Amino acid sequence: MLVVFIFVFLFFIFLYKFLTAYGEILAKQLASLGAKLIISARNEVELNRVRTQLKGKHAPDEVKILPLDLSSGEDSLWIAVEKAESFFPDSGVDYMMHNAAFERPGMCVCLFRWFYEFRNISSAEIPTSKKTSILDVTEEGLKATFDVNVLGTITLTKLLAPFMLKRGHGHFVVMSSAAAKAPAPGQAVYSASKYAVNGYFHTLRSELCQKGIQVTVICPGPIATSNNAGSRVPSEKRVPSERCAELTIIAVTHGLKEAWISYQPVLTVMYLVQYMPTIGYWVMDKIGKSRVEAAEQKGNTYSLSLMLGKKKAT
């Protein structure tokens, strides 16, 4: 149950365009529910803009800002974790939500014990920001994606977990992706990083659940925001960012181990791969090449027509 003081540490990071909008929406929903927030980012100006737009029992006046860069290394992240904990000396951070996705820039906020981070990244910093053939992936893109999505996320978790274990409770919430549940042609490195994160956190839960640590993994498909609406293909159906934020909060407060958020046909593919892998992988083998071609032509890469065998979707 979500009450006035939500004891959560949210970590939302690096979601290009998606989280810039989605992160704000989530922060606004949490603030309206009475959460005490700490918003953290590399871009302090942008964080101040977000803070002024938050409304709730403890917002905007009690919203704090904590600068943070996930790719800055363990020493820097340790300082950030200590400072976040110091904001709540009598309670500490109970929930931490990761939303690491180097393909898209993002944001992070912290409430009473929520920590949610926001970082703006220019397009020049995102070598994997568009769908590309698996053979065109650069070493720079590979390293940058794993540094943020995997290494930084795991490091931050490792630094915060001892505080949770000492208190005997804590909840890690991971914004993963549908690309971590099924092949994602055109997004091989991004998909690989999300598979890695899923594996780490499901294992973390199995190791620490008897010590009071919970894990919820959120796997969203394509999400609609004000930032991608203008370039969206007319037939491309995306879950509204407001609804995604709402469902994320519901999943977390109900202690779900994993939640999928998407429209069709993405959800169907996820179910096929999960429960009927032979059929699911056969479908993806049939549409993989066409999906990359559709992306190159700025077509609909999430359409039913791809599943039906058309070479491109417009």
mmCIF file of C-alpha atoms in Angstrom:
data_model
loop_
_atom_site.group_PDB
_atom_site.id
_atom_site.type_symbol
_atom_site.label_atom_id
_atom_site.label_comp_id
_atom_site.label_asym_id
_atom_site.label_seq_id
_atom_site.Cartn_x
_atom_site.Cartn_y
_atom_site.Cartn_z
ATOM 1 C CA MET A 1 0.000 0.000 0.000
ATOM 2 C CA LEU A 2 1.307 3.411 -0.969
ATOM 3 C CA VAL A 3 1.028 5.752 2.040
ATOM 4 C CA VAL A 4 2.017 9.328 2.762
ATOM 5 C CA PHE A 5 5.647 8.478 3.406
ATOM 6 C CA ILE A 6 6.750 5.941 0.812
ATOM 7 C CA PHE A 7 9.966 4.292 1.896
ATOM 8 C CA VAL A 8 11.583 3.825 -1.446
ATOM 9 C CA PHE A 9 14.882 4.392 -3.232
ATOM 10 C CA LEU A 10 14.200 4.926 -6.935
ATOM 11 C CA PHE A 11 16.971 4.852 -9.457
ATOM 12 C CA PHE A 12 15.843 5.884 -12.963
ATOM 13 C CA ILE A 13 18.663 6.565 -15.321
ATOM 14 C CA PHE A 14 19.657 7.285 -18.915
ATOM 15 C CA LEU A 15 16.419 6.698 -20.844
ATOM 16 C CA TYR A 16 16.803 8.762 -23.993
ATOM 17 C CA LYS A 17 13.702 10.930 -24.514
ATOM 18 C CA PHE A 18 11.535 8.232 -22.922
ATOM 19 C CA LEU A 19 12.676 8.836 -19.372
ATOM 20 C CA THR A 20 13.091 12.548 -19.767
ATOM 21 C CA ALA A 21 9.300 12.572 -20.069
ATOM 22 C CA TYR A 22 8.426 9.315 -18.305
ATOM 23 C CA GLY A 23 10.656 10.135 -15.332
ATOM 24 C CA GLU A 24 8.942 13.457 -14.805
ATOM 25 C CA ILE A 25 5.535 11.800 -14.962
ATOM 26 C CA LEU A 26 6.523 9.176 -12.429
ATOM 27 C CA ALA A 27 7.998 11.820 -10.120
ATOM 28 C CA LYS A 28 4.805 13.852 -10.345
ATOM 29 C CA GLN A 29 2.671 10.812 -9.517
ATOM 30 C CA LEU A 30 4.843 9.921 -6.538
ATOM 31 C CA ALA A 31 4.904 13.496 -5.264
ATOM 32 C CA SER A 32 1.115 13.733 -5.535
ATOM 33 C CA LEU A 33 0.875 10.613 -3.343
ATOM 34 C CA GLY A 34 2.770 12.406 -0.589
ATOM 35 C CA ALA A 35 6.262 11.066 -1.187
ATOM 36 C CA LYS A 36 9.329 12.906 0.031
ATOM 37 C CA LEU A 37 11.674 13.107 -2.952
ATOM 38 C CA ILE A 38 15.355 13.522 -3.620
ATOM 39 C CA ILE A 39 15.975 14.091 -7.312
ATOM 40 C CA SER A 40 19.422 13.322 -8.590
ATOM 41 C CA ALA A 41 21.123 14.036 -11.903
ATOM 42 C CA ARG A 42 24.132 15.285 -13.724
ATOM 43 C CA ASN A 43 22.157 18.286 -14.988
ATOM 44 C CA GLU A 44 21.262 20.319 -11.909
ATOM 45 C CA VAL A 45 19.437 22.994 -13.907
ATOM 46 C CA GLU A 46 17.077 20.396 -15.344
ATOM 47 C CA LEU A 47 16.506 18.926 -11.908
ATOM 48 C CA ASN A 48 15.516 22.322 -10.548
ATOM 49 C CA ARG A 49 13.040 22.682 -13.408
ATOM 50 C CA VAL A 50 11.494 19.324 -12.550
ATOM 51 C CA ARG A 51 11.376 20.136 -8.846
ATOM 52 C CA THR A 52 9.362 23.307 -9.410
ATOM 53 C CA GLN A 53 6.706 21.278 -11.249
ATOM 54 C CA LEU A 54 6.171 18.725 -8.499
ATOM 55 C CA LYS A 55 3.091 19.061 -6.290
ATOM 56 C CA GLY A 56 2.219 17.181 -3.140
ATOM 57 C CA LYS A 57 2.369 17.220 0.637
ATOM 58 C CA HIS A 58 6.173 17.438 0.543
ATOM 59 C CA ALA A 59 6.705 19.003 -2.878
ATOM 60 C CA PRO A 60 8.258 21.115 -4.156
ATOM 61 C CA ASP A 61 9.677 22.779 -1.012
ATOM 62 C CA GLU A 62 10.977 19.590 0.619
ATOM 63 C CA VAL A 63 12.320 18.027 -2.566
ATOM 64 C CA LYS A 64 16.114 17.713 -2.397
ATOM 65 C CA ILE A 65 18.662 17.540 -5.205
ATOM 66 C CA LEU A 66 21.637 15.171 -5.239
ATOM 67 C CA PRO A 67 24.012 15.387 -8.241
ATOM 68 C CA LEU A 68 24.965 11.965 -9.565
ATOM 69 C CA ASP A 69 26.591 10.415 -12.625
ATOM 70 C CA LEU A 70 26.162 6.648 -12.889
ATOM 71 C CA SER A 71 29.261 6.289 -15.053
ATOM 72 C CA SER A 72 31.519 8.202 -12.631
ATOM 73 C CA GLY A 73 32.969 5.136 -10.906
ATOM 74 C CA GLU A 74 32.599 3.375 -7.575
ATOM 75 C CA ASP A 75 34.201 6.069 -5.411
ATOM 76 C CA SER A 76 31.843 8.743 -6.701
ATOM 77 C CA LEU A 77 28.791 6.478 -6.405
ATOM 78 C CA TRP A 78 29.755 5.610 -2.844
ATOM 79 C CA ILE A 79 29.719 9.305 -1.924
ATOM 80 C CA ALA A 80 26.269 9.668 -3.504
ATOM 81 C CA VAL A 81 24.894 6.655 -1.606
ATOM 82 C CA GLU A 82 26.252 7.953 1.703
ATOM 83 C CA LYS A 83 24.712 11.349 1.071
ATOM 84 C CA ALA A 84 21.365 9.821 0.097
ATOM 85 C CA GLU A 85 21.350 7.790 3.307
ATOM 86 C CA SER A 86 22.257 10.899 5.321
ATOM 87 C CA PHE A 87 19.113 12.642 4.120
ATOM 88 C CA PHE A 88 17.163 10.087 6.172
ATOM 89 C CA PRO A 89 19.376 9.294 9.182
ATOM 90 C CA ASP A 90 16.545 7.638 11.120
ATOM 91 C CA SER A 91 15.167 5.537 8.264
ATOM 92 C CA GLY A 92 17.554 5.331 5.332
ATOM 93 C CA VAL A 93 16.686 4.236 1.808
ATOM 94 C CA ASP A 94 14.251 1.344 1.537
ATOM 95 C CA TYR A 95 13.581 1.119 -2.202
ATOM 96 C CA MET A 96 15.924 1.642 -5.096
ATOM 97 C CA MET A 97 14.621 1.733 -8.654
ATOM 98 C CA HIS A 98 17.069 1.297 -11.505
ATOM 99 C CA ASN A 99 16.153 2.554 -14.937
ATOM 100 C CA ALA A 100 19.474 2.267 -16.700
ATOM 101 C CA ALA A 101 19.118 2.307 -20.473
ATOM 102 C CA PHE A 102 21.938 3.898 -22.413
ATOM 103 C CA GLU A 103 19.875 4.060 -25.601
ATOM 104 C CA ARG A 104 17.727 6.837 -24.145
ATOM 105 C CA PRO A 105 18.563 9.595 -21.548
ATOM 106 C CA GLY A 106 16.832 9.674 -18.154
ATOM 107 C CA MET A 107 16.151 10.911 -14.620
ATOM 108 C CA CYS A 108 16.191 9.768 -10.978
ATOM 109 C CA VAL A 109 14.154 10.784 -7.901
ATOM 110 C CA CYS A 110 14.382 10.021 -4.266
ATOM 111 C CA LEU A 111 11.474 10.052 -1.874
ATOM 112 C CA PHE A 112 11.580 9.705 1.874
ATOM 113 C CA ARG A 113 13.429 6.569 1.138
ATOM 114 C CA TRP A 114 12.953 6.800 -2.631
ATOM 115 C CA PHE A 115 15.897 7.736 -4.816
ATOM 116 C CA TYR A 116 15.109 8.593 -8.439
ATOM 117 C CA GLU A 117 17.825 9.866 -10.733
ATOM 118 C CA PHE A 118 17.598 12.041 -13.793
ATOM 119 C CA ARG A 119 20.383 12.497 -16.329
ATOM 120 C CA ASN A 120 20.264 14.350 -19.633
ATOM 121 C CA ILE A 121 22.537 13.094 -22.391
ATOM 122 C CA SER A 122 23.111 14.713 -25.741
ATOM 123 C CA SER A 123 22.559 12.602 -28.843
ATOM 124 C CA ALA A 124 26.289 12.735 -29.533
ATOM 125 C CA GLU A 125 26.881 10.741 -26.335
ATOM 126 C CA ILE A 126 24.645 7.872 -27.420
ATOM 127 C CA PRO A 127 26.397 5.651 -29.956
ATOM 128 C CA THR A 128 23.622 3.033 -29.702
ATOM 129 C CA SER A 129 20.640 5.412 -29.756
ATOM 130 C CA LYS A 130 19.086 3.976 -32.906
ATOM 131 C CA LYS A 131 18.336 0.491 -34.127
ATOM 132 C CA THR A 132 21.277 -0.895 -36.060
ATOM 133 C CA SER A 133 22.475 -4.194 -37.464
ATOM 134 C CA ILE A 134 24.281 -6.427 -35.012
ATOM 135 C CA LEU A 135 27.357 -6.278 -37.263
ATOM 136 C CA ASP A 136 27.468 -2.472 -37.117
ATOM 137 C CA VAL A 137 27.851 -2.239 -33.340
ATOM 138 C CA THR A 138 30.989 -0.309 -32.416
ATOM 139 C CA GLU A 139 33.347 -1.092 -29.562
ATOM 140 C CA GLU A 140 32.595 2.361 -28.162
ATOM 141 C CA GLY A 141 28.877 1.682 -28.177
ATOM 142 C CA LEU A 142 29.332 -1.742 -26.623
ATOM 143 C CA LYS A 143 31.432 -0.429 -23.742
ATOM 144 C CA ALA A 144 29.280 2.649 -23.140
ATOM 145 C CA THR A 145 26.078 0.608 -22.997
ATOM 146 C CA PHE A 146 27.452 -1.945 -20.555
ATOM 147 C CA ASP A 147 29.195 0.698 -18.427
ATOM 148 C CA VAL A 148 25.843 2.364 -17.767
ATOM 149 C CA ASN A 149 23.231 -0.351 -18.060
ATOM 150 C CA VAL A 150 25.145 -3.102 -16.293
ATOM 151 C CA LEU A 151 28.330 -2.091 -14.474
ATOM 152 C CA GLY A 152 27.071 1.192 -13.025
ATOM 153 C CA THR A 153 23.748 -0.335 -12.029
ATOM 154 C CA ILE A 154 25.354 -3.320 -10.308
ATOM 155 C CA THR A 155 27.935 -1.129 -8.555
ATOM 156 C CA LEU A 156 25.279 1.185 -7.132
ATOM 157 C CA THR A 157 23.270 -1.819 -5.955
ATOM 158 C CA LYS A 158 26.310 -3.346 -4.278
ATOM 159 C CA LEU A 159 26.966 -0.099 -2.411
ATOM 160 C CA LEU A 160 23.400 0.386 -1.181
ATOM 161 C CA ALA A 161 22.535 -3.227 -0.330
ATOM 162 C CA PRO A 162 24.575 -3.373 2.940
ATOM 163 C CA PHE A 163 22.527 -0.483 4.361
ATOM 164 C CA MET A 164 19.315 -2.356 3.528
ATOM 165 C CA LEU A 165 20.639 -5.608 4.978
ATOM 166 C CA LYS A 166 21.590 -3.856 8.204
ATOM 167 C CA ARG A 167 18.002 -2.595 8.543
ATOM 168 C CA GLY A 168 16.608 -5.990 7.572
ATOM 169 C CA HIS A 169 14.541 -4.786 4.626
ATOM 170 C CA GLY A 170 14.903 -3.216 1.188
ATOM 171 C CA HIS A 171 13.411 -3.371 -2.277
ATOM 172 C CA PHE A 172 15.239 -3.036 -5.591
ATOM 173 C CA VAL A 173 13.026 -2.051 -8.528
ATOM 174 C CA VAL A 174 14.573 -2.519 -11.967
ATOM 175 C CA MET A 175 13.244 -0.798 -15.083
ATOM 176 C CA SER A 176 14.324 -3.362 -17.631
ATOM 177 C CA SER A 177 12.776 -3.871 -21.078
ATOM 178 C CA ALA A 178 10.788 -6.194 -23.307
ATOM 179 C CA ALA A 179 14.154 -6.542 -25.049
ATOM 180 C CA ALA A 180 15.268 -8.550 -22.009
ATOM 181 C CA LYS A 181 12.540 -11.144 -22.553
ATOM 182 C CA ALA A 182 12.693 -11.689 -26.323
ATOM 183 C CA PRO A 183 15.159 -11.045 -29.168
ATOM 184 C CA ALA A 184 15.232 -7.386 -30.229
ATOM 185 C CA PRO A 185 16.565 -7.195 -33.811
ATOM 186 C CA GLY A 186 18.388 -3.912 -34.293
ATOM 187 C CA GLN A 187 19.081 -3.568 -30.560
ATOM 188 C CA ALA A 188 21.436 -6.456 -29.870
ATOM 189 C CA VAL A 189 23.756 -4.712 -27.389
ATOM 190 C CA TYR A 190 20.926 -2.951 -25.573
ATOM 191 C CA SER A 191 19.057 -6.274 -25.360
ATOM 192 C CA ALA A 192 22.161 -8.048 -24.070
ATOM 193 C CA SER A 193 22.643 -5.441 -21.342
ATOM 194 C CA LYS A 194 19.050 -5.848 -20.199
ATOM 195 C CA TYR A 195 19.311 -9.642 -20.156
ATOM 196 C CA ALA A 196 22.389 -9.193 -17.940
ATOM 197 C CA VAL A 197 20.550 -6.902 -15.552
ATOM 198 C CA ASN A 198 17.591 -9.288 -15.305
ATOM 199 C CA GLY A 199 19.906 -12.175 -14.517
ATOM 200 C CA TYR A 200 21.743 -10.221 -11.842
ATOM 201 C CA PHE A 201 18.672 -8.974 -9.998
ATOM 202 C CA HIS A 202 16.683 -12.199 -10.098
ATOM 203 C CA THR A 203 19.771 -13.905 -8.664
ATOM 204 C CA LEU A 204 20.210 -11.158 -6.066
ATOM 205 C CA ARG A 205 16.640 -11.756 -4.894
ATOM 206 C CA SER A 206 17.183 -15.505 -4.570
ATOM 207 C CA GLU A 207 20.323 -14.912 -2.493
ATOM 208 C CA LEU A 208 18.987 -12.183 -0.211
ATOM 209 C CA CYS A 209 15.205 -12.607 -0.020
ATOM 210 C CA GLN A 210 15.426 -14.432 3.313
ATOM 211 C CA LYS A 211 17.306 -11.422 4.670
ATOM 212 C CA GLY A 212 14.477 -9.022 3.796
ATOM 213 C CA ILE A 213 15.518 -7.925 0.295
ATOM 214 C CA GLN A 214 12.870 -7.844 -2.450
ATOM 215 C CA VAL A 215 13.278 -7.317 -6.201
ATOM 216 C CA THR A 216 10.735 -6.200 -8.810
ATOM 217 C CA VAL A 217 11.753 -6.240 -12.485
ATOM 218 C CA ILE A 218 9.646 -4.090 -14.848
ATOM 219 C CA CYS A 219 9.782 -4.971 -18.572
ATOM 220 C CA PRO A 220 8.075 -2.261 -20.655
ATOM 221 C CA GLY A 221 7.615 -2.430 -24.394
ATOM 222 C CA PRO A 222 7.304 0.715 -26.575
ATOM 223 C CA ILE A 223 6.131 3.708 -24.519
ATOM 224 C CA ALA A 224 4.461 6.875 -25.829
ATOM 225 C CA THR A 225 5.776 10.212 -24.585
ATOM 226 C CA SER A 226 5.533 13.783 -25.766
ATOM 227 C CA ASN A 227 9.099 13.428 -27.047
ATOM 228 C CA ASN A 228 8.462 10.579 -29.462
ATOM 229 C CA ALA A 229 4.904 11.432 -30.471
ATOM 230 C CA GLY A 230 5.970 13.680 -33.322
ATOM 231 C CA SER A 231 8.098 11.023 -34.995
ATOM 232 C CA ARG A 232 5.829 8.093 -34.273
ATOM 233 C CA VAL A 233 4.496 6.066 -37.180
ATOM 234 C CA PRO A 234 0.667 6.423 -37.244
ATOM 235 C CA SER A 235 0.014 2.696 -36.851
ATOM 236 C CA GLU A 236 2.538 2.307 -34.033
ATOM 237 C CA LYS A 237 0.697 1.775 -30.754
ATOM 238 C CA ARG A 238 2.549 2.648 -27.565
ATOM 239 C CA VAL A 239 1.537 2.504 -23.912
ATOM 240 C CA PRO A 240 1.009 6.067 -22.576
ATOM 241 C CA SER A 241 3.839 7.052 -20.235
ATOM 242 C CA GLU A 242 1.295 8.015 -17.549
ATOM 243 C CA ARG A 243 -0.145 4.498 -17.613
ATOM 244 C CA CYS A 244 3.317 2.932 -17.544
ATOM 245 C CA ALA A 245 4.230 4.992 -14.461
ATOM 246 C CA GLU A 246 0.959 4.021 -12.768
ATOM 247 C CA LEU A 247 1.459 0.319 -13.459
ATOM 248 C CA THR A 248 5.069 0.532 -12.255
ATOM 249 C CA ILE A 249 3.945 1.946 -8.915
ATOM 250 C CA ILE A 250 1.236 -0.742 -8.622
ATOM 251 C CA ALA A 251 3.731 -3.521 -9.353
ATOM 252 C CA VAL A 252 6.186 -2.181 -6.783
ATOM 253 C CA THR A 253 3.661 -1.643 -3.999
ATOM 254 C CA HIS A 254 2.214 -5.127 -4.549
ATOM 255 C CA GLY A 255 5.656 -6.712 -4.404
ATOM 256 C CA LEU A 256 5.526 -8.349 -7.833
ATOM 257 C CA LYS A 257 8.702 -10.135 -8.859
ATOM 258 C CA GLU A 258 8.302 -9.181 -12.528
ATOM 259 C CA ALA A 259 5.801 -7.151 -14.551
ATOM 260 C CA TRP A 260 5.424 -6.712 -18.333
ATOM 261 C CA ILE A 261 3.926 -3.476 -19.670
ATOM 262 C CA SER A 262 3.150 -3.358 -23.388
ATOM 263 C CA TYR A 263 0.514 -3.451 -26.094
ATOM 264 C CA GLN A 264 0.267 -6.074 -28.833
ATOM 265 C CA PRO A 265 2.002 -7.512 -30.754
ATOM 266 C CA VAL A 266 5.033 -7.056 -28.487
ATOM 267 C CA LEU A 267 3.283 -8.689 -25.543
ATOM 268 C CA THR A 268 2.366 -11.714 -27.668
ATOM 269 C CA VAL A 269 5.995 -12.200 -28.701
ATOM 270 C CA MET A 270 7.101 -11.987 -25.068
ATOM 271 C CA TYR A 271 4.611 -14.691 -24.070
ATOM 272 C CA LEU A 272 5.587 -16.908 -26.996
ATOM 273 C CA VAL A 273 9.289 -16.720 -26.185
ATOM 274 C CA GLN A 274 8.616 -17.269 -22.476
ATOM 275 C CA TYR A 275 6.168 -20.158 -22.675
ATOM 276 C CA MET A 276 6.597 -21.598 -26.190
ATOM 277 C CA PRO A 277 10.214 -20.737 -27.035
ATOM 278 C CA THR A 278 10.436 -22.873 -30.161
ATOM 279 C CA ILE A 279 7.549 -20.956 -31.735
ATOM 280 C CA GLY A 280 8.657 -17.618 -30.274
ATOM 281 C CA TYR A 281 12.170 -17.831 -31.623
ATOM 282 C CA TRP A 282 10.863 -19.055 -34.985
ATOM 283 C CA VAL A 283 8.682 -15.931 -35.221
ATOM 284 C CA MET A 284 11.606 -13.667 -34.340
ATOM 285 C CA ASP A 285 13.839 -15.419 -36.888
ATOM 286 C CA LYS A 286 11.224 -14.660 -39.535
ATOM 287 C CA ILE A 287 10.882 -10.951 -38.712
ATOM 288 C CA GLY A 288 14.394 -10.029 -37.541
ATOM 289 C CA LYS A 289 15.786 -8.874 -40.873
ATOM 290 C CA SER A 290 12.566 -7.025 -41.756
ATOM 291 C CA ARG A 291 12.563 -5.189 -38.435
ATOM 292 C CA VAL A 292 16.044 -3.787 -39.000
ATOM 293 C CA GLU A 293 15.021 -2.733 -42.527
ATOM 294 C CA ALA A 294 11.860 -1.070 -41.192
ATOM 295 C CA ALA A 295 13.949 0.894 -38.678
ATOM 296 C CA GLU A 296 16.319 2.072 -41.401
ATOM 297 C CA GLN A 297 13.301 3.303 -43.417
ATOM 298 C CA LYS A 298 11.801 4.938 -40.295
ATOM 299 C CA GLY A 299 8.881 2.530 -40.431
ATOM 300 C CA ASN A 300 6.900 0.847 -37.668
ATOM 301 C CA THR A 301 9.175 -1.677 -35.972
ATOM 302 C CA TYR A 302 6.462 -2.899 -33.585
ATOM 303 C CA SER A 303 3.706 -3.688 -36.080
ATOM 304 C CA LEU A 304 1.647 -6.804 -36.625
ATOM 305 C CA SER A 305 2.517 -6.643 -40.322
ATOM 306 C CA LEU A 306 6.106 -7.611 -39.498
ATOM 307 C CA MET A 307 4.845 -10.746 -37.765
ATOM 308 C CA LEU A 308 2.756 -11.524 -40.834
ATOM 309 C CA GLY A 309 5.846 -11.537 -43.025
ATOM 310 C CA LYS A 310 5.833 -8.137 -44.725
ATOM 311 C CA LYS A 311 9.291 -6.780 -45.364
ATOM 312 C CA LYS A 312 8.547 -3.320 -44.115
ATOM 313 C CA ALA A 313 5.897 -1.549 -42.098
ATOM 314 C CA THR A 314 4.807 1.989 -42.847
#
